[in-house]
CSV table of C-alpha atoms in Angstrom, one decimal:
chain,number,residue,atom,x,y,z
A,138,MET,CA,-129.3,-138.1,177.3
A,139,PRO,CA,-125.5,-136.9,176.7
A,140,LEU,CA,-125.0,-133.8,174.0
A,141,LEU,CA,-122.5,-135.5,171.2
A,142,PHE,CA,-119.8,-132.9,169.9
A,143,LYS,CA,-116.8,-133.4,167.7
A,144,THR,CA,-114.1,-134.8,168.9
A,145,PRO,CA,-110.9,-133.2,168.7
A,146,GLU,CA,-107.6,-134.6,167.5
A,147,PRO,CA,-105.1,-135.0,170.7
A,148,ARG,CA,-101.9,-132.3,170.1
A,149,ASN,CA,-100.2,-134.8,170.7
A,150,GLN,CA,-100.8,-136.9,168.2
A,151,VAL,CA,-97.6,-137.2,166.0
A,152,LYS,CA,-98.0,-136.9,162.2
A,153,MET,CA,-96.1,-136.8,159.1
A,154,ILE,CA,-97.2,-133.2,157.3
A,155,SER,CA,-95.4,-130.9,155.9
A,156,LEU,CA,-95.9,-126.9,155.2
A,157,GLU,CA,-96.2,-127.5,151.0
A,158,SER,CA,-99.6,-129.8,152.4
A,159,LEU,CA,-101.2,-127.1,154.4
A,160,ILE,CA,-101.5,-124.6,152.3
A,161,PRO,CA,-104.1,-125.1,149.5
A,162,LEU,CA,-103.4,-125.5,145.3
A,163,ASP,CA,-105.9,-122.0,144.4
A,164,SER,CA,-104.6,-120.4,147.9
A,165,GLU,CA,-103.0,-116.3,147.5
A,166,VAL,CA,-100.4,-117.5,149.4
A,167,ARG,CA,-99.3,-119.8,146.3
A,168,LEU,CA,-99.4,-116.9,143.7
A,169,LEU,CA,-97.4,-114.1,146.6
A,170,ASP,CA,-95.1,-117.1,146.9
A,171,GLU,CA,-94.7,-117.5,142.6
A,172,MET,CA,-94.9,-113.5,142.1
A,173,VAL,CA,-92.0,-112.9,144.2
A,174,ASP,CA,-90.2,-115.6,142.8
A,175,SER,CA,-90.2,-115.0,139.5
A,176,PHE,CA,-89.5,-111.5,140.2
A,177,PHE,CA,-86.4,-112.1,142.3
A,178,GLU,CA,-85.5,-113.9,139.6
A,179,MET,CA,-84.8,-111.5,137.0
A,180,LEU,CA,-83.6,-108.9,139.3
A,181,ASP,CA,-79.8,-108.0,140.3
A,182,MET,CA,-79.2,-108.8,144.0
A,183,ASN,CA,-76.7,-106.1,144.3
A,184,THR,CA,-79.2,-103.4,143.8
A,185,ILE,CA,-81.2,-103.9,147.2
A,186,SER,CA,-79.8,-102.2,150.7
A,187,GLY,CA,-78.2,-104.0,153.1
A,188,ILE,CA,-77.3,-107.0,151.4
A,189,GLN,CA,-73.2,-107.4,152.3
A,190,ASN,CA,-71.2,-109.3,150.8
A,191,ASP,CA,-68.0,-109.9,152.7
A,192,HIS,CA,-68.9,-113.2,153.6
A,193,THR,CA,-68.5,-113.3,157.6
A,194,GLY,CA,-70.3,-113.1,160.8
A,195,ALA,CA,-73.6,-115.1,160.5
A,196,SER,CA,-75.5,-115.6,157.3
A,197,ALA,CA,-78.0,-112.8,156.5
A,198,PHE,CA,-82.0,-112.9,155.6
A,199,SER,CA,-82.5,-113.1,151.9
A,200,PRO,CA,-84.8,-110.4,151.1
A,201,LYS,CA,-86.6,-112.4,149.1
A,202,GLU,CA,-87.8,-113.8,152.4
A,203,LEU,CA,-88.1,-110.7,153.7
A,204,LEU,CA,-90.8,-109.0,151.3
A,205,LYS,CA,-92.8,-112.2,151.0
A,206,LEU,CA,-93.3,-111.7,154.9
A,207,LEU,CA,-94.2,-107.8,154.3
A,208,MET,CA,-96.9,-108.8,151.4
A,209,TYR,CA,-98.4,-111.1,153.9
A,210,GLY,CA,-98.4,-109.1,156.4
A,211,TYR,CA,-99.7,-105.8,154.8
A,212,ARG,CA,-102.4,-108.2,152.7
A,213,ASN,CA,-103.7,-109.3,156.5
A,214,HIS,CA,-104.1,-106.6,158.1
A,215,ILE,CA,-100.4,-106.8,159.3
A,216,ASN,CA,-98.1,-103.9,159.5
A,217,SER,CA,-96.2,-104.4,162.7
A,218,SER,CA,-93.2,-105.4,162.7
A,219,ARG,CA,-93.0,-106.8,165.9
A,220,ARG,CA,-96.5,-108.6,165.0
A,221,LEU,CA,-95.1,-110.1,161.8
A,222,GLU,CA,-92.3,-111.6,163.8
A,223,ALA,CA,-94.9,-113.5,166.3
A,224,ALA,CA,-96.6,-114.6,163.0
A,225,THR,CA,-93.3,-116.5,161.9
A,226,ASP,CA,-93.8,-118.7,165.4
A,227,ASN,CA,-97.7,-119.8,165.1
A,228,ASN,CA,-99.2,-118.8,161.3
A,229,ILE,CA,-98.7,-121.3,159.1
A,230,ALA,CA,-98.7,-119.6,155.9
A,231,VAL,CA,-96.1,-117.3,157.3
A,232,MET,CA,-94.1,-120.0,157.8
A,233,PHE,CA,-95.0,-121.8,154.9
A,234,LEU,CA,-93.9,-118.3,152.7
A,235,LEU,CA,-90.2,-118.6,154.9
A,236,GLY,CA,-89.8,-122.1,154.7
A,237,ASN,CA,-90.1,-121.9,159.0
A,238,LEU,CA,-86.9,-118.6,158.9
A,239,HIS,CA,-87.5,-116.2,162.1
A,240,PRO,CA,-86.1,-112.8,160.7
A,241,SER,CA,-86.5,-110.1,163.7
A,242,ALA,CA,-88.4,-107.1,164.3
A,243,ARG,CA,-86.0,-104.8,163.9
A,244,ARG,CA,-84.4,-106.5,160.8
A,245,LEU,CA,-87.8,-106.0,159.5
A,246,ALA,CA,-87.8,-102.4,160.1
A,247,SER,CA,-84.8,-101.2,158.6
A,248,PHE,CA,-85.7,-103.3,155.6
A,249,ARG,CA,-88.7,-102.0,155.1
A,250,ALA,CA,-87.7,-98.1,155.6
A,251,THR,CA,-84.5,-98.8,153.3
A,252,ASN,CA,-85.7,-100.6,150.1
A,253,LYS,CA,-88.2,-97.9,148.5
A,254,ASP,CA,-86.6,-98.9,145.0
A,255,LEU,CA,-86.8,-102.4,145.4
A,256,PHE,CA,-90.7,-102.2,146.3
A,257,GLU,CA,-91.6,-99.9,143.5
A,258,SER,CA,-89.7,-102.5,141.0
A,259,PHE,CA,-91.8,-105.4,142.4
A,260,PHE,CA,-95.1,-102.9,141.6
A,261,ALA,CA,-94.6,-102.4,138.1
A,262,PHE,CA,-93.3,-106.4,137.8
A,263,VAL,CA,-97.4,-106.6,138.9
A,264,ARG,CA,-98.4,-104.3,137.2
A,265,ASP,CA,-97.0,-105.2,134.2
A,266,THR,CA,-97.9,-108.9,134.5
A,267,ILE,CA,-102.1,-108.3,134.9
A,268,LEU,CA,-101.9,-105.2,132.3
A,269,ASN,CA,-100.6,-108.3,130.0
A,270,LEU,CA,-103.9,-109.6,130.7
A,271,CYS,CA,-105.9,-106.8,129.4
A,272,PRO,CA,-108.8,-108.2,127.1
A,273,GLN,CA,-109.2,-104.5,125.2
A,274,ARG,CA,-106.2,-102.8,124.3
A,275,ILE,CA,-107.8,-98.9,124.7
A,276,THR,CA,-108.9,-98.2,127.9
A,277,THR,CA,-110.3,-95.8,130.9
A,278,ALA,CA,-108.9,-95.2,133.8
A,279,ALA,CA,-109.7,-93.1,136.9
A,280,ILE,CA,-107.8,-90.9,139.2
A,281,ASP,CA,-108.5,-90.0,142.5
A,282,GLY,CA,-106.8,-88.9,146.0
A,283,THR,CA,-106.9,-89.8,150.1
A,284,LYS,CA,-105.4,-88.6,152.6
A,285,ILE,CA,-103.8,-90.9,154.6
A,286,LYS,CA,-102.8,-90.2,158.3
A,287,ALA,CA,-99.4,-89.6,159.0
A,288,TYR,CA,-97.6,-91.3,162.2
A,289,ALA,CA,-97.3,-87.5,164.0
A,290,SER,CA,-98.6,-86.2,167.2
A,291,LYS,CA,-101.9,-84.4,167.0
A,292,THR,CA,-100.9,-81.7,169.7
A,293,SER,CA,-98.4,-80.2,167.7
A,294,LEU,CA,-101.8,-79.5,165.3
A,295,GLN,CA,-103.5,-77.2,168.5
A,296,LYS,CA,-102.9,-74.1,168.0
A,297,TYR,CA,-103.7,-74.2,164.5
A,298,ARG,CA,-107.1,-75.4,165.4
A,299,ASN,CA,-107.3,-73.1,167.7
A,300,GLU,CA,-106.6,-70.1,165.8
A,301,LEU,CA,-109.5,-71.1,162.9
A,302,ARG,CA,-111.8,-71.2,165.9
A,303,LYS,CA,-111.1,-68.0,167.7
A,304,ALA,CA,-110.8,-66.5,163.7
A,305,GLN,CA,-114.4,-68.2,163.1
A,306,SER,CA,-116.4,-66.9,166.2
A,307,GLU,CA,-115.0,-63.6,165.4
A,308,LEU,CA,-116.2,-63.2,162.3
A,309,ASP,CA,-119.3,-64.7,163.8
A,310,ALA,CA,-119.8,-62.4,166.0
A,311,TYR,CA,-118.3,-59.7,163.8
A,312,LEU,CA,-121.4,-60.5,161.4
A,313,ASN,CA,-124.3,-60.7,164.0
A,314,GLU,CA,-123.5,-57.3,164.7
A,315,SER,CA,-123.3,-55.9,161.8
A,316,ILE,CA,-127.1,-57.2,161.2
A,317,ARG,CA,-128.5,-55.8,164.5
A,318,LEU,CA,-126.6,-52.3,163.1
A,319,ASP,CA,-128.1,-52.0,160.0
A,320,GLN,CA,-131.8,-53.0,161.9
A,321,ILE,CA,-131.0,-50.3,164.4
A,322,GLU,CA,-130.1,-48.0,161.2
A,323,ASP,CA,-133.7,-48.4,159.9
A,324,VAL,CA,-135.2,-47.2,162.9
A,325,GLU,CA,-136.0,-43.5,163.5
A,326,GLU,CA,-133.0,-41.9,165.1
A,327,GLU,CA,-135.1,-39.5,167.9
A,328,ASN,CA,-135.4,-42.3,169.9
A,329,SER,CA,-133.0,-41.7,173.0
A,330,SER,CA,-132.9,-45.4,173.6
A,331,LEU,CA,-132.6,-46.3,170.1
A,332,ARG,CA,-129.8,-43.8,169.5
A,333,SER,CA,-127.6,-45.1,173.0
A,334,GLU,CA,-128.2,-48.6,172.0
A,335,LEU,CA,-126.5,-47.7,168.6
A,336,GLU,CA,-123.5,-45.9,169.4
A,337,GLN,CA,-122.9,-48.6,172.3
A,338,THR,CA,-123.0,-51.5,169.0
A,339,ARG,CA,-121.0,-49.4,167.0
A,340,GLU,CA,-117.6,-49.2,170.2
A,341,LYS,CA,-118.2,-52.9,169.6
A,342,LEU,CA,-117.9,-53.2,166.5
A,343,GLN,CA,-114.8,-51.5,166.7
A,344,GLU,CA,-113.4,-53.8,169.2
A,345,LEU,CA,-114.4,-57.0,167.0
A,346,GLU,CA,-113.0,-55.1,164.1
A,347,ALA,CA,-109.8,-55.1,165.5
A,348,LYS,CA,-110.0,-58.7,167.4
A,349,VAL,CA,-110.0,-60.0,163.6
A,350,LYS,CA,-108.0,-58.4,162.5
A,351,VAL,CA,-105.3,-59.8,164.6
A,352,ALA,CA,-107.5,-63.8,164.4
A,353,GLU,CA,-106.9,-63.1,160.8
A,354,ALA,CA,-103.1,-62.1,160.2
A,355,LYS,CA,-102.8,-65.0,163.1
A,356,VAL,CA,-104.3,-67.8,160.7
A,357,LYS,CA,-102.8,-66.3,157.6
A,358,LYS,CA,-99.6,-66.9,159.3
A,359,GLU,CA,-100.5,-70.2,160.4
A,360,GLN,CA,-101.5,-71.1,156.5
A,361,ALA,CA,-98.8,-69.7,155.5
A,362,THR,CA,-95.6,-71.0,157.3
A,363,PRO,CA,-95.6,-75.1,156.9
A,364,GLN,CA,-96.8,-77.2,159.2
A,365,HIS,CA,-93.9,-79.3,161.2
A,366,PHE,CA,-94.7,-81.7,163.3
A,367,VAL,CA,-92.3,-83.5,166.0
A,368,ASN,CA,-92.7,-87.0,164.7
A,369,ASP,CA,-92.9,-86.0,160.6
A,370,ALA,CA,-92.0,-83.2,159.7
A,371,ASP,CA,-92.7,-83.8,156.1
A,372,ALA,CA,-96.7,-84.4,157.4
A,373,ARG,CA,-98.9,-81.5,156.7
A,374,CYS,CA,-101.9,-80.7,158.6
A,375,MET,CA,-104.8,-81.3,156.4
A,376,LYS,CA,-108.6,-81.3,156.0
A,377,HIS,CA,-110.4,-85.0,156.0
A,378,LYS,CA,-113.8,-85.6,156.1
A,379,GLY,CA,-116.3,-84.9,158.3
A,380,GLY,CA,-113.5,-80.8,158.8
A,381,GLN,CA,-111.3,-82.7,160.6
A,382,PHE,CA,-107.5,-81.6,160.3
A,383,ASP,CA,-104.5,-83.7,161.0
A,384,ALA,CA,-101.0,-84.1,159.6
A,385,SER,CA,-101.4,-86.3,156.8
A,386,TYR,CA,-100.2,-87.3,153.4
A,387,ASN,CA,-102.1,-87.0,150.0
A,388,THR,CA,-102.3,-90.1,148.1
A,389,GLN,CA,-103.2,-90.5,144.1
A,390,VAL,CA,-103.9,-93.0,142.7
A,391,VAL,CA,-104.3,-94.6,139.0
A,392,ALA,CA,-106.6,-97.3,138.4
A,393,GLU,CA,-107.8,-99.2,134.8
A,394,LYS,CA,-111.5,-99.5,134.3
A,395,ASN,CA,-111.6,-103.2,133.0
A,396,LEU,CA,-108.7,-104.4,135.4
A,397,HIS,CA,-109.7,-102.0,138.2
A,398,VAL,CA,-105.9,-103.0,138.4
A,399,ILE,CA,-103.5,-99.7,139.9
A,400,MET,CA,-101.5,-98.2,136.9
A,401,ALA,CA,-99.4,-95.6,139.2
A,402,TYR,CA,-99.7,-93.6,142.5
A,403,SER,CA,-98.0,-90.4,143.8
A,404,VAL,CA,-97.5,-89.9,147.6
A,405,THR,CA,-97.4,-85.5,148.4
A,406,ASN,CA,-97.6,-83.2,150.9
A,407,ASP,CA,-99.9,-81.4,149.0
A,408,ALA,CA,-103.2,-80.7,150.9
A,409,ASN,CA,-105.3,-81.0,147.5
A,410,ASP,CA,-105.9,-82.8,143.5
A,411,VAL,CA,-105.2,-79.2,141.8
A,412,GLN,CA,-101.8,-80.3,140.7
A,413,GLN,CA,-101.6,-83.4,140.8
A,414,LEU,CA,-103.7,-84.6,137.3
A,415,ALA,CA,-100.6,-84.2,134.8
A,416,PRO,CA,-97.7,-85.4,136.3
A,417,ILE,CA,-99.3,-89.0,137.6
A,418,SER,CA,-101.2,-88.8,134.2
A,419,LYS,CA,-98.3,-88.2,131.8
A,420,LYS,CA,-96.8,-91.4,134.1
A,421,VAL,CA,-99.6,-94.1,132.7
A,422,LEU,CA,-99.3,-93.2,129.5
A,423,GLU,CA,-95.6,-93.8,129.6
A,424,ILE,CA,-96.9,-96.5,131.6
A,425,ALA,CA,-99.3,-97.6,128.6
A,426,LYS,CA,-97.1,-97.3,125.9
A,427,LYS,CA,-94.6,-99.9,127.3
A,428,SER,CA,-97.5,-102.3,128.0
A,429,ASP,CA,-99.0,-101.9,124.2
A,430,ILE,CA,-102.2,-100.3,126.1
A,431,GLU,CA,-103.9,-97.1,124.8
A,432,ILE,CA,-105.7,-94.7,127.6
A,433,SER,CA,-107.7,-92.8,125.4
A,434,THR,CA,-109.4,-91.2,128.8
A,435,MET,CA,-108.9,-90.4,132.2
A,436,VAL,CA,-111.9,-89.7,134.3
A,437,GLY,CA,-111.4,-87.9,137.6
A,438,ASP,CA,-113.5,-85.3,140.8
A,439,SER,CA,-113.6,-81.8,140.2
A,440,GLY,CA,-110.5,-81.2,142.6
A,441,TYR,CA,-108.4,-82.0,139.1
A,442,CYS,CA,-110.0,-79.2,137.5
A,443,ASN,CA,-107.5,-77.5,136.2
A,444,ALA,CA,-107.7,-75.6,133.2
A,445,LYS,CA,-104.0,-75.8,132.2
A,446,GLN,CA,-103.2,-79.4,133.5
A,447,ILE,CA,-106.0,-80.5,131.2
A,448,GLN,CA,-105.2,-78.8,127.9
A,449,GLU,CA,-101.6,-79.9,128.6
A,450,LEU,CA,-103.0,-83.3,128.5
A,451,GLU,CA,-105.2,-83.0,125.7
A,452,THR,CA,-102.5,-82.1,123.3
A,453,LEU,CA,-101.5,-85.3,124.1
A,454,GLY,CA,-104.5,-87.4,123.1
A,455,LEU,CA,-105.6,-88.3,126.4
A,456,ASP,CA,-109.1,-87.2,126.7
A,457,CYS,CA,-110.1,-85.7,130.0
A,458,VAL,CA,-113.5,-86.0,131.9
A,459,VAL,CA,-113.5,-84.3,135.0
A,460,GLY,CA,-116.0,-82.8,137.1
A,461,VAL,CA,-116.5,-79.5,137.1
A,462,PRO,CA,-116.2,-77.4,140.7
A,463,LYS,CA,-119.7,-76.4,141.9
A,464,VAL,CA,-119.3,-72.5,143.6
A,465,PHE,CA,-122.3,-72.1,146.1
A,466,GLN,CA,-122.8,-68.4,145.3
A,467,LYS,CA,-122.6,-68.9,141.3
A,468,GLU,CA,-125.8,-71.9,142.6
A,469,LYS,CA,-127.2,-69.7,144.7
A,470,ASP,CA,-127.0,-66.6,141.8
A,471,LYS,CA,-128.8,-68.9,139.5
A,472,GLU,CA,-131.6,-69.6,141.5
A,473,ASN,CA,-132.5,-66.0,141.9
A,474,GLY,CA,-131.7,-65.2,138.4
A,475,ILE,CA,-129.2,-63.4,138.8
A,476,THR,CA,-126.6,-63.3,136.0
A,477,PHE,CA,-123.1,-61.5,134.5
A,478,GLU,CA,-121.5,-61.5,131.3
A,479,TYR,CA,-117.4,-61.1,131.2
A,480,ASP,CA,-116.7,-58.1,127.8
A,481,ASN,CA,-113.9,-58.8,126.6
A,482,ALA,CA,-112.9,-55.1,124.8
A,483,SER,CA,-113.4,-53.3,128.2
A,484,ASN,CA,-112.7,-56.2,130.4
A,485,THR,CA,-115.8,-56.0,132.3
A,486,VAL,CA,-118.3,-57.7,133.9
A,487,ARG,CA,-121.8,-56.6,133.4
A,488,CYS,CA,-124.8,-57.9,135.9
A,489,CYS,CA,-128.0,-58.9,134.9
A,490,GLN,CA,-129.8,-55.2,135.8
A,491,GLY,CA,-127.2,-53.5,133.4
A,492,LYS,CA,-124.4,-52.1,136.7
A,493,ARG,CA,-120.8,-52.8,135.4
A,494,LEU,CA,-118.1,-54.4,137.4
A,495,ALA,CA,-115.2,-53.3,136.8
A,496,PHE,CA,-111.2,-55.0,137.3
A,497,VAL,CA,-109.7,-54.7,140.8
A,498,SER,CA,-106.3,-57.1,141.2
A,499,THR,CA,-105.6,-60.6,140.4
A,500,LYS,CA,-106.0,-63.4,142.7
A,501,GLN,CA,-104.6,-66.9,142.6
A,502,HIS,CA,-106.2,-69.6,144.9
A,503,ARG,CA,-105.0,-73.6,144.7
A,504,GLY,CA,-102.4,-72.6,142.0
A,505,ILE,CA,-105.5,-71.0,139.9
A,506,LYS,CA,-104.9,-67.1,139.1
A,507,TYR,CA,-108.6,-65.2,139.2
A,508,ASP,CA,-109.3,-61.6,137.9
A,509,VAL,CA,-111.6,-59.7,140.6
A,510,PHE,CA,-113.9,-57.7,139.8
A,511,LYS,CA,-116.2,-55.4,141.8
A,512,ALA,CA,-118.9,-53.3,141.6
A,513,SER,CA,-119.0,-50.0,143.0
A,514,LYS,CA,-120.8,-49.3,146.2
A,515,SER,CA,-123.4,-46.8,145.2
A,516,ASP,CA,-124.5,-49.6,142.4
A,517,CYS,CA,-125.1,-51.8,144.8
A,518,ALA,CA,-127.4,-49.9,147.7
A,519,GLN,CA,-129.8,-48.8,144.8
A,520,CYS,CA,-130.1,-52.5,142.9
A,521,PRO,CA,-133.8,-54.1,143.7
A,522,LEU,CA,-132.1,-57.6,143.8
A,523,ARG,CA,-129.4,-56.4,146.4
A,524,ASP,CA,-130.6,-58.0,149.6
A,525,LYS,CA,-130.5,-61.2,147.0
A,526,CYS,CA,-127.4,-60.7,145.6
A,527,THR,CA,-124.8,-59.8,148.0
A,528,ASN,CA,-124.2,-59.1,152.2
A,529,SER,CA,-120.9,-56.9,152.1
A,530,LYS,CA,-121.8,-53.2,152.2
A,531,HIS,CA,-118.9,-52.7,150.1
A,532,GLY,CA,-120.7,-54.4,147.0
A,533,ARG,CA,-120.9,-57.5,144.8
A,534,SER,CA,-117.7,-58.7,143.9
A,535,VAL,CA,-117.2,-61.7,141.3
A,536,TRP,CA,-113.9,-63.5,140.6
A,537,LEU,CA,-113.5,-64.7,137.4
A,538,SER,CA,-110.3,-67.1,136.1
A,539,LYS,CA,-108.3,-66.7,133.6
A,540,GLU,CA,-109.7,-69.2,131.4
A,541,HIS,CA,-113.1,-68.6,132.3
A,542,GLU,CA,-114.1,-68.8,128.5
A,543,TRP,CA,-112.7,-72.9,128.3
A,544,ARG,CA,-114.1,-73.2,131.8
A,545,LYS,CA,-117.6,-72.5,129.8
A,546,ASP,CA,-117.4,-74.8,126.9
A,547,TYR,CA,-115.5,-77.6,129.3
A,548,GLN,CA,-118.5,-77.5,131.7
A,549,ARG,CA,-121.0,-77.9,128.5
A,550,LYS,CA,-118.9,-81.0,127.6
A,551,MET,CA,-119.3,-82.5,131.2
A,552,GLU,CA,-122.7,-82.2,131.4
A,553,GLN,CA,-123.3,-84.3,127.7
A,554,PRO,CA,-124.6,-87.6,129.0
A,555,ASP,CA,-121.6,-89.4,128.2
A,556,SER,CA,-119.4,-87.5,130.2
A,557,LYS,CA,-122.0,-87.7,133.2
A,558,ILE,CA,-121.9,-91.9,133.0
A,559,LEU,CA,-118.1,-91.9,133.1
A,560,LEU,CA,-117.9,-89.3,136.4
A,561,ARG,CA,-120.9,-92.2,137.8
A,562,GLU,CA,-118.4,-94.9,137.1
A,563,ARG,CA,-115.6,-93.3,138.4
A,564,PHE,CA,-116.9,-94.0,142.0
A,565,GLY,CA,-117.4,-97.9,141.2
A,566,LEU,CA,-113.6,-98.0,139.7
A,567,ILE,CA,-110.9,-95.9,142.0
A,568,GLU,CA,-113.4,-95.5,145.6
A,569,ASN,CA,-113.0,-99.3,145.9
A,570,VAL,CA,-109.8,-98.9,146.3
A,571,PHE,CA,-109.5,-96.3,148.9
A,572,GLY,CA,-112.1,-98.5,151.2
A,573,THR,CA,-109.6,-101.8,150.4
A,574,ILE,CA,-107.1,-100.4,151.3
A,575,LYS,CA,-107.7,-98.0,154.6
A,576,CYS,CA,-109.5,-101.8,155.5
A,577,TRP,CA,-106.8,-103.2,155.7
A,578,ALA,CA,-104.7,-99.9,157.7
A,579,GLY,CA,-106.8,-99.8,160.5
A,580,LYS,CA,-106.8,-96.8,162.7
A,581,CYS,CA,-102.7,-96.2,162.2
A,582,PRO,CA,-102.2,-96.5,158.8
A,583,LEU,CA,-98.4,-95.3,158.8
A,584,LEU,CA,-96.0,-96.5,160.3
A,585,LEU,CA,-92.8,-94.5,158.8
A,586,THR,CA,-92.0,-91.1,158.7
A,587,THR,CA,-90.5,-88.7,156.1
A,588,ILE,CA,-91.8,-88.4,152.9
A,589,GLU,CA,-89.8,-91.1,151.2
A,590,LYS,CA,-90.1,-93.7,154.0
A,591,VAL,CA,-93.8,-93.2,153.9
A,592,ARG,CA,-93.7,-93.7,150.1
A,593,SER,CA,-92.2,-97.5,151.2
A,594,GLU,CA,-95.0,-97.8,152.8
A,595,VAL,CA,-97.7,-96.9,150.5
A,596,ALA,CA,-95.8,-99.5,147.8
A,597,LEU,CA,-96.7,-102.1,150.3
A,598,TYR,CA,-100.4,-101.2,150.4
A,599,MET,CA,-100.6,-100.7,146.7
A,600,ASN,CA,-98.8,-104.0,145.7
A,601,ALA,CA,-100.8,-105.9,147.9
A,602,TYR,CA,-103.7,-104.6,146.5
A,603,ASN,CA,-102.4,-105.6,143.4
A,604,LEU,CA,-101.9,-108.6,144.3
A,605,VAL,CA,-105.7,-109.5,145.6
A,606,ARG,CA,-106.8,-108.1,141.6
A,607,PHE,CA,-104.5,-110.7,140.6
A,608,GLY,CA,-105.3,-113.5,142.7
A,609,LYS,CA,-109.1,-112.8,141.8
A,610,LEU,CA,-108.4,-112.9,138.2
A,611,CYS,CA,-106.3,-116.1,138.8
A,612,GLY,CA,-109.5,-118.1,140.4
A,613,CYS,CA,-107.1,-117.6,143.8
A,614,ARG,CA,-109.1,-118.2,147.1
A,615,ARG,CA,-107.3,-116.2,150.1
């Protein structure tokens, strides 16, 4: 007996059917269509880039349809203008949104690169519409940043990577030889064979020291000079998870706790987040005020721990719950029972063995100033905890930030149960944003170059995410 399968309809069957009837009433496509239409009803078309009013030549494509196409593409893993052009011929949802229009890939690419202000205005329109649905007028927001790979060639990074590897290998060799030298010095020097080996080791150390100095100078020069890439001069070399360096942009996002909507975002080429808390938080406070919402707490990870910015925001009435970064050396000292106390009167640091560390200099790291205190070489040589405290032959040094007293009090605050709960909840709120967007973006998230155009493309991703959130709240299905 033959197997029975469902029989498909003939392809040449003529039907009375419309695009309207092919899209379900609860589809996200209809929500996108209605949101863009509502946005353009309140928009002055003369403010949009690329609109011509001389009524000559062929009629132009309306920016309304172009925005609908881009928003649909970035929501559905289609960020290439050529693939979007192909979708106008074979995608029913795209045909519904555009009314069977077929803009070219070149027109789409030009529209996407030159209308950052339009995309940001649409983002504000969607965000404000969602915030009006917020059931609680006092809420919490979370901030986080991620590195998005730029559209830039990797070959220009090779020199930077080689310099880092070379410096690291030379430093490792230097440390290994130093340990070996110390072991040899502990043996009686009457042994002639050991004495000759000691001389050879010292000569090797001198050579290594010279090589390390050259390598460190080159690395410092590379780090001080902004990385300029062939494809994108605004991209910078940034470290990603796993220790890999790549040409990237730093994207900051603030999401609201109850509705999980993106309230604000920014794109910079700063390699870290330490200077990003205050600017975007102030923007969020202004947005919340316009929407009649009070943001009581801003939650962030330890990368945003900047004393001046946190104090500034707290004066504005915003409670900042930001993780305090853990320092490996401090954790190691704590395990070994090694403590340091700062004496404000003498401007010195006293260790647990009663020795004083004198002030040496002031250094800056990631925009934060530190006072450097150093113990004498003789004190450390006689200390019974030397092996657990430091490996430096010049003595132990301690870095204290200018606001170290404030940081102690703030760390106690972060150790409270309420603060720990907020920091744990942050993962479920903000990490979902980046996970979703990176899933949509794929291996090549950015197709535009220079920071202004990248901001245009990032705005499309943020718009797509907020529209999905709005669709979930309204009960739409994909």
